[in-house]
Backbone as CSV, one residue per row, in Angstrom:
resi,resn,N_x,N_y,N_z,CA_x,CA_y,CA_z,C_x,C_y,C_z
1,UNK,-61.405,20.632,172.182,-61.764,21.964,172.625,-61.798,22.877,171.395
2,UNK,-62.733,23.797,171.384,-62.844,24.761,170.286,-61.616,25.671,170.249
3,UNK,-61.206,26.033,169.057,-60.034,26.881,168.880,-60.185,28.235,169.564
4,UNK,-61.320,28.897,169.387,-61.486,30.222,169.997,-61.463,30.144,171.522
5,UNK,-62.052,29.111,172.089,-62.035,28.925,173.546,-60.611,28.655,174.031
6,UNK,-59.882,27.827,173.298,-58.509,27.504,173.664,-57.632,28.763,173.696
7,UNK,-57.728,29.598,172.655,-56.908,30.816,172.602,-57.217,31.751,173.768
8,UNK,-58.470,31.818,174.169,-58.841,32.643,175.325,-58.362,31.998,176.627
9,UNK,-58.492,30.680,176.743,-58.081,29.980,177.966,-56.580,30.084,178.231
10,UNK,-55.770,30.058,177.170,-54.318,30.136,177.379,-53.822,31.581,177.387
11,UNK,-54.757,32.526,177.294,-54.486,33.958,177.430,-53.669,34.540,176.272
12,UNK,-53.777,33.942,175.092,-53.208,34.573,173.901,-53.990,35.861,173.644
13,UNK,-55.298,35.803,173.865,-56.172,36.978,173.807,-56.985,37.014,175.094
14,UNK,-57.534,38.180,175.419,-58.246,38.317,176.693,-59.655,37.750,176.670
15,UNK,-60.316,37.830,175.501,-61.711,37.395,175.447,-61.937,36.447,174.280
16,UNK,-62.880,35.547,174.453,-63.184,34.566,173.422,-63.697,35.230,172.147
17,UNK,-64.441,36.316,172.273,-64.965,36.997,171.087,-63.825,37.563,170.238
18,UNK,-62.743,37.990,170.867,-61.574,38.479,170.132,-60.920,37.315,169.387
19,UNK,-60.803,36.175,170.046,-60.257,34.978,169.401,-61.138,34.561,168.226
20,UNK,-62.446,34.640,168.411,-63.396,34.302,167.351,-63.165,35.202,166.137
21,UNK,-63.034,36.505,166.370,-62.811,37.459,165.284,-61.473,37.212,164.580
22,UNK,-60.438,36.858,165.346,-59.139,36.546,164.746,-59.253,35.358,163.801
23,UNK,-59.963,34.335,164.230,-60.147,33.144,163.395,-60.935,33.484,162.137
24,UNK,-61.990,34.252,162.297,-62.831,34.636,161.157,-62.049,35.454,160.129
25,UNK,-61.069,36.226,160.573,-60.303,37.066,159.651,-59.033,36.373,159.146
26,UNK,-58.873,35.085,159.442,-57.761,34.309,158.896,-56.428,34.504,159.583
27,UNK,-56.434,34.934,160.836,-55.186,35.197,161.550,-54.691,34.008,162.367
28,UNK,-55.421,32.894,162.329,-54.991,31.677,163.014,-54.956,30.567,161.968
29,UNK,-53.769,29.978,161.784,-53.616,28.985,160.726,-52.909,27.734,161.227
30,UNK,-53.166,26.648,160.508,-52.453,25.384,160.720,-52.079,24.878,159.341
31,UNK,-50.815,24.597,159.127,-50.308,24.136,157.830,-50.687,25.090,156.705
32,UNK,-50.651,26.384,156.970,-50.941,27.379,155.952,-52.408,27.583,155.632
33,UNK,-53.285,26.893,156.336,-54.720,27.030,156.093,-55.385,27.702,157.285
34,UNK,-56.226,28.695,156.996,-56.948,29.403,158.058,-57.942,28.459,158.723
35,UNK,-58.080,28.598,160.032,-58.989,27.749,160.802,-60.208,28.534,161.249
36,UNK,-61.329,27.857,161.326,-62.562,28.476,161.812,-62.567,28.453,163.339
37,UNK,-63.343,29.344,163.969,-63.369,29.419,165.434,-63.795,28.117,166.105
38,UNK,-64.637,27.335,165.469,-65.127,26.100,166.061,-64.265,24.884,165.779
39,UNK,-63.115,25.089,165.142,-62.219,23.974,164.827,-61.790,23.287,166.122
40,UNK,-61.875,21.973,166.144,-61.464,21.202,167.324,-59.952,20.996,167.288
41,UNK,-59.257,21.528,168.279,-57.808,21.359,168.332,-57.472,20.112,169.129
42,UNK,-56.278,19.585,168.851,-55.805,18.377,169.525,-54.394,18.626,170.044
43,UNK,-54.005,17.869,171.042,-52.641,17.955,171.556,-51.693,17.593,170.419
44,UNK,-50.670,18.411,170.239,-49.702,18.200,169.173,-49.915,19.096,167.967
45,UNK,-51.090,19.736,167.864,-51.340,20.667,166.759,-50.369,21.840,166.851
46,UNK,-49.883,22.303,165.707,-49.032,23.484,165.634,-49.816,24.585,164.944
47,UNK,-49.924,25.726,165.605,-50.726,26.843,165.111,-49.857,28.071,164.883
48,UNK,-50.169,28.833,163.837,-49.560,30.138,163.598,-50.604,31.181,163.957
49,UNK,-50.286,32.045,164.915,-51.230,33.047,165.401,-50.652,34.435,165.125
50,UNK,-51.344,35.212,164.283,-50.898,36.565,163.948,-51.529,37.552,164.918
51,UNK,-50.678,38.195,165.714,-51.122,39.232,166.638,-50.786,40.590,166.031
52,UNK,-51.074,41.663,166.738,-50.873,43.010,166.201,-49.429,43.273,165.780
53,UNK,-48.472,42.917,166.623,-47.078,43.247,166.330,-46.177,42.039,166.170
54,UNK,-46.719,40.839,166.321,-45.878,39.654,166.190,-46.707,38.452,165.764
55,UNK,-46.002,37.443,165.299,-46.626,36.177,164.935,-46.035,35.101,165.833
56,UNK,-46.895,34.288,166.433,-46.458,33.191,167.287,-46.713,31.866,166.591
57,UNK,-45.761,30.965,166.688,-45.955,29.586,166.256,-45.976,28.780,167.546
58,UNK,-47.125,28.191,167.850,-47.272,27.474,169.118,-47.679,26.028,168.870
59,UNK,-47.311,25.175,169.809,-47.736,23.783,169.794,-48.651,23.556,170.984
60,UNK,-49.789,22.944,170.732,-50.744,22.621,171.790,-50.173,21.448,172.575
61,UNK,-49.900,21.659,173.869,-49.322,20.587,174.676,-50.239,20.141,175.808
62,UNK,-51.408,20.737,175.899,-52.382,20.357,176.914,-53.615,21.206,176.759
63,UNK,-54.647,20.896,177.539,-55.906,21.615,177.402,-55.755,23.105,177.673
64,UNK,-54.919,23.466,178.627,-54.681,24.883,178.919,-53.188,25.160,178.940
65,UNK,-52.468,24.499,178.040,-51.023,24.608,178.015,-50.549,24.681,176.566
66,UNK,-49.445,25.380,176.342,-48.878,25.478,175.005,-47.387,25.743,175.111
67,UNK,-46.696,25.563,173.995,-45.268,25.831,173.927,-45.024,26.740,172.731
68,UNK,-44.339,27.855,172.946,-44.004,28.757,171.846,-42.787,28.185,171.131
69,UNK,-42.950,27.889,169.852,-41.856,27.359,169.050,-41.057,28.500,168.438
70,UNK,-41.773,29.512,167.956,-41.120,30.633,167.282,-41.936,31.895,167.504
71,UNK,-41.244,33.002,167.682,-41.896,34.307,167.819,-41.234,35.262,166.839
72,UNK,-42.022,35.806,165.925,-41.514,36.719,164.913,-42.139,38.087,165.130
73,UNK,-41.310,39.100,165.308,-41.805,40.463,165.506,-41.826,41.161,164.154
74,UNK,-42.983,41.731,163.822,-43.137,42.447,162.552,-42.769,43.909,162.751
75,UNK,-42.070,44.439,161.774,-41.713,45.858,161.821,-42.822,46.669,161.188
76,UNK,-43.103,47.819,161.764,-44.175,48.679,161.245,-43.671,49.592,160.167
């Protein structure tokens, strides 16, 4: 499944276009490397997702399922 579609399907973001923009701006990474919106994710992948006020480290555990490993809140 495409990364941008996955992020929208699991409701990390509301719309796929927002997920696409996040990927394009380097806010979604795996092993410290930014991923493109069309990157094919697999079960077991660990992703770092930078949101407005926090960063999530999630593990892909199914097509529409994930597990939050770590949540870091950034101070403004």
